Amino acid sequence: MKYIEFAQDKQYDLILVGRVAIDFNPLDYFKTLAESETFKKYVGGSPANIAVGLSRLNKRCGFLSRVSDDRFGDYVVGYFEKEGIDTSHIRRCEHGEKIGLTFTEILDGHTSSILMYRNKAADLALEPKDVDEEYVSSAKAVLISGTALAESPSREAALKTVALAKKNDVRVIFDIDYREYNWKNPDEIAICYSAVAKDADLIMGSREEFDLTEKFLGLDGTDEASAKYWLGQRAKIVVIKHGRQGSAAYTSDGKSYSIKPFPVKAVKSFGGGDGYGSSFINGLLEGWDTFIMTLAVSIVFRGFANMVSNGSPIRSVSDTYNAIGQGYLLGVPIQVYIYLFLAVAAAFVMYKTKFGRSVYAIGGNAEVARLSGVNVKRVRIAVYIISGVLAAVAAVIGTARLGSCEPTLGADYHSDAIAATVIGGTIMSGGEGSQMKTIAGVLILGVLNNMLNLLSVSPYWQYVFKGGIIILAVSSDVLRRVKVQN
């Protein structure tokens, strides 16, 4: 299911509220800050990092904050503009406030820390009058960073943003993002954090951050208790991070997902959570949950197939059944007739029927299709049913061709299907594609597969080749959309 629905007729995918800083990372690391002499400058701050990450994933982002009226302010605004982030609502400070500075100390591959200067921080000078209702309402979602709540007047500006978002049906994402600087006491933290969390559709934070938020709620400090409480408020998804131990996501339908981190060798781990956040939000905006569910269900039924067959091929298949995959009619394999019939039928449905036009419309823009009178949910369900039926037809042909039913048959066919489709010109984002070009893509991929087999190319390299085709197709699709937007 799609846990969070975003309006599609918005100018911005996400508007972020909160900290913009400048990070100085040592080039001569594995030394103390007192010993390091050479540093490289970066734009920093969790909401700033998430905005940059999403922008690089082709999402349109805006930002609400204040920066210092100096060269560092120029640097931050210029950096955002180069990344394609809207800076129309980043104001210059008027009373000498300065952008926060962060220095990283990297002692070894496992030990690092930061030193932050946040006195009279520019981003905390954001005022409620800087928050424009028209601007907030132009986004699919707003992200509130917890550091924006640390001090007035930024605190009131953030709360105003949440109120305007609720008023205009804009989704609220709360990245707790705790930094001890500027807070007066734990009570203040709990009051402010819980106020925003109660109105958020998505809450992200570490276990420590959730504990700070829940000080007055009487919870037992477990992930399950936190998820149950916040999902009982407004939240649809609650993400609790545990650093190197991984993270867990809890959803409004009672499900939970836990994942361990992919091990990498990193000199500096700070900012990893921001990369996680931008990728997670991008997935929600793209609606990847349905794609993930499709893969998950396929894994479940693959498990059932292995249980029914005890992991072994079933060979007691009748000759009549085998004829579907092995028989000929007028010298042409029967499976070719089946394919041509289904291809012609699919082309007719897609080109000549209301249902086919609705599928194209939803692929192009689901919200516009809905506003045009298309029953989006019904069409999507029908598409999934048709896809399942066609997969079953392919399974019948495949097992008849082999003369046996193997539980692992077709386990990797999804990569062939995707590769053939994108070779045929269908774009991954939806809305464009041709049945005849897809047929051409299937034929081209078949020729390439035969050629690689005749050349005795390792099957492992064939997987690399097919994956490369998909990557190239997706990359060209992204570049095409960027050109269209520009």
XYZ file of C-alpha atoms in Angstrom:
486
model
C 0.000 0.000 0.000
C 0.991 3.637 -0.366
C 1.338 4.895 3.183
C 1.642 8.597 2.383
C -0.213 10.188 -0.521
C 1.354 13.306 -2.012
C -0.487 15.818 -4.177
C 1.021 15.742 -7.661
C 0.098 19.248 -8.827
C 2.690 21.041 -6.695
C 5.628 23.198 -7.736
C 7.996 21.698 -5.165
C 8.484 18.149 -3.968
C 9.766 19.275 -0.577
C 10.380 22.515 1.310
C 12.795 22.197 4.206
C 12.957 24.313 7.352
C 16.013 24.536 9.579
C 19.740 24.560 9.907
C 22.143 25.709 7.236
C 25.757 25.559 8.347
C 29.278 25.308 6.984
C 31.326 22.202 7.725
C 35.112 22.173 7.786
C 36.529 18.671 7.332
C 40.265 18.056 7.755
C 42.331 16.912 4.809
C 45.145 15.877 7.153
C 42.915 13.613 9.210
C 43.865 11.084 11.907
C 44.976 14.042 13.973
C 43.375 16.126 16.689
C 41.797 19.446 15.771
C 44.731 21.134 17.455
C 47.094 19.322 15.074
C 45.109 19.486 11.801
C 46.115 22.411 9.597
C 44.234 21.964 6.309
C 40.441 21.862 6.014
C 37.951 21.714 3.142
C 34.716 23.704 3.285
C 31.266 22.193 2.657
C 27.656 23.249 3.114
C 26.301 21.399 6.144
C 23.318 20.975 8.445
C 20.919 18.028 8.215
C 18.088 19.756 6.300
C 20.636 21.332 3.937
C 22.233 17.937 3.290
C 18.849 16.311 2.675
C 17.898 19.109 0.267
C 21.112 18.619 -1.716
C 20.611 14.838 -1.770
C 17.047 15.110 -3.031
C 17.981 17.730 -5.605
C 20.618 15.385 -6.982
C 17.881 12.750 -7.204
C 15.979 15.131 -9.490
C 13.572 16.419 -6.862
C 12.523 20.074 -6.763
C 13.340 21.479 -3.309
C 12.802 24.816 -1.606
C 14.237 26.096 1.653
C 13.112 28.312 4.538
C 15.977 29.688 6.605
C 18.186 32.655 7.356
C 21.869 33.082 6.546
C 24.445 35.647 7.578
C 24.830 38.793 5.517
C 28.451 38.093 4.575
C 30.625 35.998 2.278
C 29.633 32.767 4.007
C 25.999 33.643 3.342
C 26.940 34.208 -0.309
C 28.647 30.818 -0.369
C 25.631 28.909 0.981
C 23.111 30.605 -1.313
C 25.367 30.141 -4.338
C 25.903 26.472 -3.500
C 22.160 25.868 -3.219
C 21.503 27.626 -6.507
C 24.099 25.482 -8.276
C 22.346 22.398 -6.886
C 18.981 23.609 -8.222
C 17.483 24.368 -4.780
C 15.116 27.338 -4.616
C 16.591 30.131 -2.451
C 13.807 32.710 -2.810
C 12.860 32.283 0.865
C 16.343 32.245 2.379
C 16.629 35.650 4.062
C 19.711 37.589 5.118
C 20.118 38.294 8.840
C 19.774 41.897 9.989
C 21.318 41.901 13.466
C 24.753 40.373 13.026
C 23.809 36.681 13.341
C 26.341 34.317 11.747
C 26.132 30.967 9.999
C 27.001 28.074 12.311
C 30.433 26.539 11.813
C 31.248 22.874 12.379
C 34.762 21.428 12.578
C 35.266 17.673 12.289
C 37.949 15.825 14.224
C 38.865 12.409 12.767
C 41.247 10.470 15.009
C 41.066 7.064 13.301
C 38.758 4.920 11.175
C 36.314 4.495 14.080
C 36.652 7.642 16.165
C 35.440 11.071 15.105
C 33.699 14.029 16.728
C 32.532 17.524 15.891
C 33.004 20.979 17.366
C 30.121 23.349 16.605
C 29.900 27.109 16.930
C 26.228 28.076 17.251
C 26.203 31.379 19.168
C 23.704 33.774 17.583
C 23.207 31.251 14.776
C 21.757 32.724 11.606
C 19.253 29.919 10.953
C 17.703 30.412 14.396
C 16.879 34.005 13.422
C 14.157 32.775 11.031
C 10.969 34.653 11.952
C 7.293 33.713 11.549
C 6.883 36.582 9.075
C 9.437 34.819 6.821
C 7.037 31.874 6.424
C 4.742 32.497 3.459
C 1.519 30.458 3.189
C 1.610 30.514 -0.602
C 5.147 29.119 -0.541
C 4.307 26.357 1.971
C 1.188 25.351 0.026
C 3.248 24.973 -3.172
C 4.997 21.855 -1.822
C 4.005 18.211 -1.633
C 5.604 18.079 1.811
C 7.562 20.165 4.295
C 10.426 18.884 6.419
C 10.917 20.339 9.885
C 14.348 19.857 11.409
C 14.415 19.546 15.189
C 17.187 22.118 15.461
C 14.782 24.749 14.114
C 12.835 24.359 17.384
C 15.801 25.046 19.657
C 15.293 28.771 20.030
C 12.913 31.630 19.244
C 11.994 33.077 16.790
C 12.907 30.039 14.645
C 10.752 27.857 16.909
C 7.613 29.863 16.174
C 8.454 29.983 12.453
C 8.705 26.176 12.361
C 5.410 25.755 14.238
C 3.745 28.199 11.835
C 5.035 26.124 8.909
C 3.459 22.989 10.401
C 0.136 24.773 10.925
C 0.095 26.096 7.347
C 1.017 22.670 6.003
C -1.928 21.050 7.810
C -4.244 23.800 6.587
C -3.193 23.280 2.947
C -3.046 19.444 2.937
C 0.751 19.428 2.713
C 2.480 16.431 4.283
C 4.723 17.039 7.309
C 8.049 15.226 7.768
C 9.775 15.601 11.137
C 13.515 14.903 11.224
C 14.217 15.138 14.956
C 17.899 16.034 14.349
C 18.863 16.729 17.985
C 21.871 18.956 18.706
C 22.471 19.934 22.321
C 23.481 23.484 21.400
C 20.974 26.293 22.155
C 18.536 24.140 24.142
C 17.985 25.276 27.747
C 16.787 22.008 29.339
C 15.317 18.539 28.518
C 11.778 19.664 29.383
C 11.901 22.298 26.656
C 13.130 19.695 24.166
C 10.334 17.247 24.978
C 7.598 19.884 24.762
C 8.733 21.248 21.392
C 9.602 17.937 19.780
C 6.360 16.236 20.799
C 4.312 19.194 19.546
C 5.645 18.757 16.010
C 5.736 14.945 16.133
C 1.992 14.816 16.880
C 1.281 16.584 13.580
C 3.851 14.732 11.448
C 3.061 12.155 8.743
C 6.615 10.779 8.862
C 8.928 10.885 11.891
C 12.638 10.031 11.625
C 15.136 9.942 14.460
C 17.567 7.922 16.532
C 16.578 6.008 19.655
C 18.094 8.782 21.773
C 16.086 11.412 19.898
C 12.825 9.533 20.407
C 13.615 9.215 24.121
C 14.061 13.011 24.342
C 10.759 13.524 22.516
C 8.840 11.108 24.728
C 9.997 12.315 28.164
C 6.463 13.134 29.383
C 4.587 10.349 27.587
C 5.247 7.501 30.004
C 6.509 5.084 27.344
C 8.914 2.251 28.124
C 11.661 3.361 25.728
C 11.253 0.526 23.222
C 10.892 0.988 19.488
C 7.575 -0.847 19.526
C 6.101 1.450 22.162
C 7.282 4.552 20.326
C 5.874 3.349 17.014
C 2.512 2.397 18.549
C 2.110 5.806 20.175
C 3.059 7.980 17.194
C 1.154 5.850 14.694
C -1.830 6.400 16.945
C -1.439 10.126 16.420
C -1.062 11.365 12.823
C 2.061 9.511 11.664
C 1.881 6.958 8.856
C 5.535 5.908 9.076
C 7.941 5.986 12.027
C 11.651 5.388 11.361
C 13.935 4.697 14.344
C 17.673 4.586 13.639
C 20.222 2.648 15.680
C 23.470 3.636 13.991
C 25.647 0.671 13.114
C 22.975 -1.707 14.390
C 20.655 -0.647 11.566
C 17.197 0.902 11.604
C 13.548 -0.043 11.845
C 10.492 1.366 10.089
C 6.957 0.986 11.434
C 3.889 1.650 9.298
C 0.268 2.536 9.948
C -0.983 -0.901 8.865
C 0.840 -2.567 11.763
C 3.839 -3.799 9.801
C 7.492 -3.277 10.666
C 10.690 -3.542 8.665
C 14.201 -3.887 10.058
C 17.379 -3.537 8.059
C 21.061 -3.860 8.853
C 23.453 -1.294 7.383
C 25.597 -2.156 4.384
C 29.195 -2.275 5.673
C 31.475 0.337 4.121
C 34.798 1.810 5.114
C 34.092 5.434 5.985
C 36.540 7.961 7.363
C 33.714 10.200 8.615
C 30.302 8.785 9.489
C 28.547 12.103 10.176
C 25.978 12.873 7.502
C 25.150 9.231 6.816
C 21.737 9.731 8.379
C 21.074 12.646 6.025
C 21.884 10.468 3.020
C 19.531 7.845 4.452
C 16.846 10.508 4.916
C 17.070 11.917 1.404
C 16.966 8.439 -0.158
C 14.037 7.346 2.007
C 12.019 10.477 1.228
C 12.841 10.120 -2.462
C 11.454 6.587 -2.395
C 8.222 7.813 -0.815
C 7.865 10.603 -3.372
C 8.454 8.133 -6.189
C 5.884 5.697 -4.773
C 8.397 2.868 -4.593
C 6.409 1.074 -1.915
C 4.218 -0.713 -4.502
C 7.302 -1.879 -6.406
C 8.836 -3.177 -3.187
C 5.605 -4.970 -2.277
C 5.556 -6.652 -5.702
C 9.072 -7.976 -5.126
C 8.194 -9.015 -1.575
C 5.128 -10.989 -2.712
C 7.196 -12.705 -5.427
C 9.680 -13.812 -2.747
C 6.838 -15.146 -0.580
C 5.345 -17.241 -3.407
C 8.804 -18.446 -4.421
C 9.083 -19.778 -0.875
C 5.702 -21.520 -1.169
C 6.802 -23.078 -4.473
C 9.881 -24.537 -2.795
C 7.808 -25.875 0.103
C 5.253 -27.560 -2.204
C 7.962 -29.158 -4.340
C 10.459 -29.740 -1.504
C 12.908 -27.754 -3.615
C 12.992 -30.412 -6.352
C 11.678 -30.411 -9.956
C 8.282 -32.039 -10.604
C 8.629 -34.131 -13.744
C 5.260 -35.908 -14.011
C 3.985 -33.526 -16.701
C 1.642 -34.800 -19.441
C 2.504 -34.768 -23.141
C -0.524 -32.584 -23.826
C 0.804 -29.995 -21.396
C 4.325 -30.236 -22.854
C 2.937 -29.565 -26.328
C 2.206 -25.968 -25.308
C 5.932 -25.291 -25.026
C 7.355 -27.922 -27.360
C 4.713 -28.371 -30.093
C 4.594 -26.874 -33.615
C 1.758 -25.708 -35.853
C 2.522 -25.234 -39.548
C 6.198 -25.391 -38.686
C 5.989 -22.570 -36.137
C 6.292 -23.168 -32.356
C 2.923 -22.914 -30.583
C 4.437 -20.556 -28.012
C 5.092 -18.047 -30.818
C 1.368 -18.010 -31.670
C 0.531 -17.449 -27.993
C 2.999 -14.557 -27.788
C 1.733 -12.900 -30.958
C -1.888 -13.215 -29.840
C -1.135 -11.637 -26.448
C 1.003 -8.917 -28.025
C -1.723 -7.922 -30.496
C -4.368 -8.027 -27.749
C -2.219 -5.849 -25.471
C -1.566 -3.360 -28.277
C -5.296 -3.111 -28.992
C -6.125 -2.561 -25.320
C -3.413 0.084 -24.862
C -4.081 2.018 -28.066
C -7.818 1.605 -28.639
C -9.561 1.400 -25.274
C -10.407 3.787 -22.459
C -8.588 1.490 -20.037
C -5.371 1.685 -22.062
C -5.511 5.475 -22.238
C -6.102 5.546 -18.477
C -2.959 3.462 -17.905
C -0.892 5.954 -19.917
C -2.493 8.865 -18.074
C -1.725 7.413 -14.628
C 1.850 6.682 -15.670
C 2.288 10.278 -16.772
C 0.699 11.936 -13.729
C -1.581 10.002 -11.381
C -2.993 13.119 -9.695
C -3.924 14.794 -12.991
C -5.526 11.527 -14.130
C -7.573 11.395 -10.909
C -8.726 14.984 -11.357
C -9.727 14.086 -14.927
C -12.118 11.428 -13.671
C -9.919 8.319 -13.893
C -10.434 5.811 -11.076
C -6.712 5.511 -10.327
C -6.961 2.785 -7.683
C -9.214 0.577 -9.810
C -6.991 0.886 -12.886
C -3.862 0.140 -10.857
C -5.436 -2.959 -9.334
C -6.482 -4.112 -12.815
C -2.931 -3.596 -14.122
C -1.482 -5.702 -11.298
C -4.046 -8.453 -11.922
C -3.280 -8.491 -15.657
C 0.442 -8.566 -14.918
C -0.077 -11.552 -12.597
C -2.145 -13.426 -15.189
C 0.485 -12.856 -17.886
C 3.197 -14.047 -15.486
C 1.140 -17.219 -14.992
C 0.905 -17.691 -18.781
C 4.687 -17.317 -19.007
C 5.074 -19.917 -16.247
C 2.874 -22.407 -18.136
C 4.883 -21.926 -21.339
C 8.200 -22.154 -19.487
C 7.365 -25.351 -17.606
C 5.864 -26.944 -20.741
C 8.983 -26.100 -22.690
C 11.233 -27.770 -20.095
C 8.857 -30.662 -19.450
C 9.148 -30.131 -15.712
C 8.087 -27.697 -13.005
C 11.082 -26.244 -11.179
C 10.517 -23.920 -8.201
C 13.412 -21.659 -9.234
C 12.293 -21.298 -12.861
C 11.990 -17.644 -13.840
C 13.625 -16.308 -10.669
C 15.661 -13.837 -12.735
C 13.155 -13.209 -15.532
C 12.184 -9.843 -14.051
C 15.587 -8.440 -15.073
C 15.022 -9.649 -18.659
C 11.530 -8.130 -18.655
C 12.784 -4.757 -17.408
C 15.763 -4.757 -19.791
C 13.611 -5.613 -22.831
C 11.060 -2.962 -21.894
C 13.585 -0.155 -21.481
C 15.405 -1.205 -24.666
C 12.041 -0.781 -26.362
C 11.871 2.832 -25.199
C 9.492 2.672 -22.231
C 10.582 5.217 -19.633
C 10.862 4.045 -16.033
C 8.932 7.015 -14.633
C 5.847 6.016 -16.661
C 3.522 7.653 -19.173
C 5.447 6.786 -22.333
C 5.939 3.491 -24.130
C 4.929 1.470 -27.151
C 3.788 -2.148 -27.412
C 5.457 -2.599 -30.820
C 8.724 -1.091 -29.554
C 8.589 -3.416 -26.556
C 8.299 -6.372 -28.945
C 11.361 -5.028 -30.735
C 13.107 -4.767 -27.374
C 12.311 -8.418 -26.633
C 13.721 -9.484 -30.011
C 16.860 -7.390 -29.555
C 17.472 -8.779 -26.069
C 16.910 -12.332 -27.366
C 19.499 -11.821 -30.110
C 21.944 -10.354 -27.592
C 21.426 -13.288 -25.204
C 22.044 -15.808 -28.012
C 25.111 -13.883 -29.160
C 26.585 -13.835 -25.655
C 25.921 -17.564 -25.253
C 27.544 -18.361 -28.633
C 30.572 -16.306 -27.595
C 30.746 -18.365 -24.377
C 30.411 -15.251 -22.230
C 30.113 -16.140 -18.562
C 26.500 -15.955 -17.266
C 27.761 -13.737 -14.460
C 28.981 -11.182 -16.996
C 25.622 -11.474 -18.748
C 23.944 -10.292 -15.544
C 26.355 -7.347 -15.456
C 25.501 -6.570 -19.083
C 21.733 -6.616 -18.480
C 22.073 -4.537 -15.327
C 24.173 -2.033 -17.268
C 21.429 -1.726 -19.884
C 18.881 -0.914 -17.168
C 21.220 1.636 -15.526
C 21.846 3.360 -18.861
C 18.127 3.461 -19.622
C 17.244 4.909 -16.219
C 20.077 7.460 -16.472
C 18.943 8.601 -19.904
C 15.380 8.906 -18.562
C 16.585 11.116 -15.696
C 18.624 13.300 -18.074
C 15.652 13.615 -20.395
C 13.411 14.778 -17.548
C 16.045 17.278 -16.395
C 16.182 18.767 -19.905
C 12.396 18.984 -20.007
C 12.279 20.755 -16.648
C 14.986 23.199 -17.686
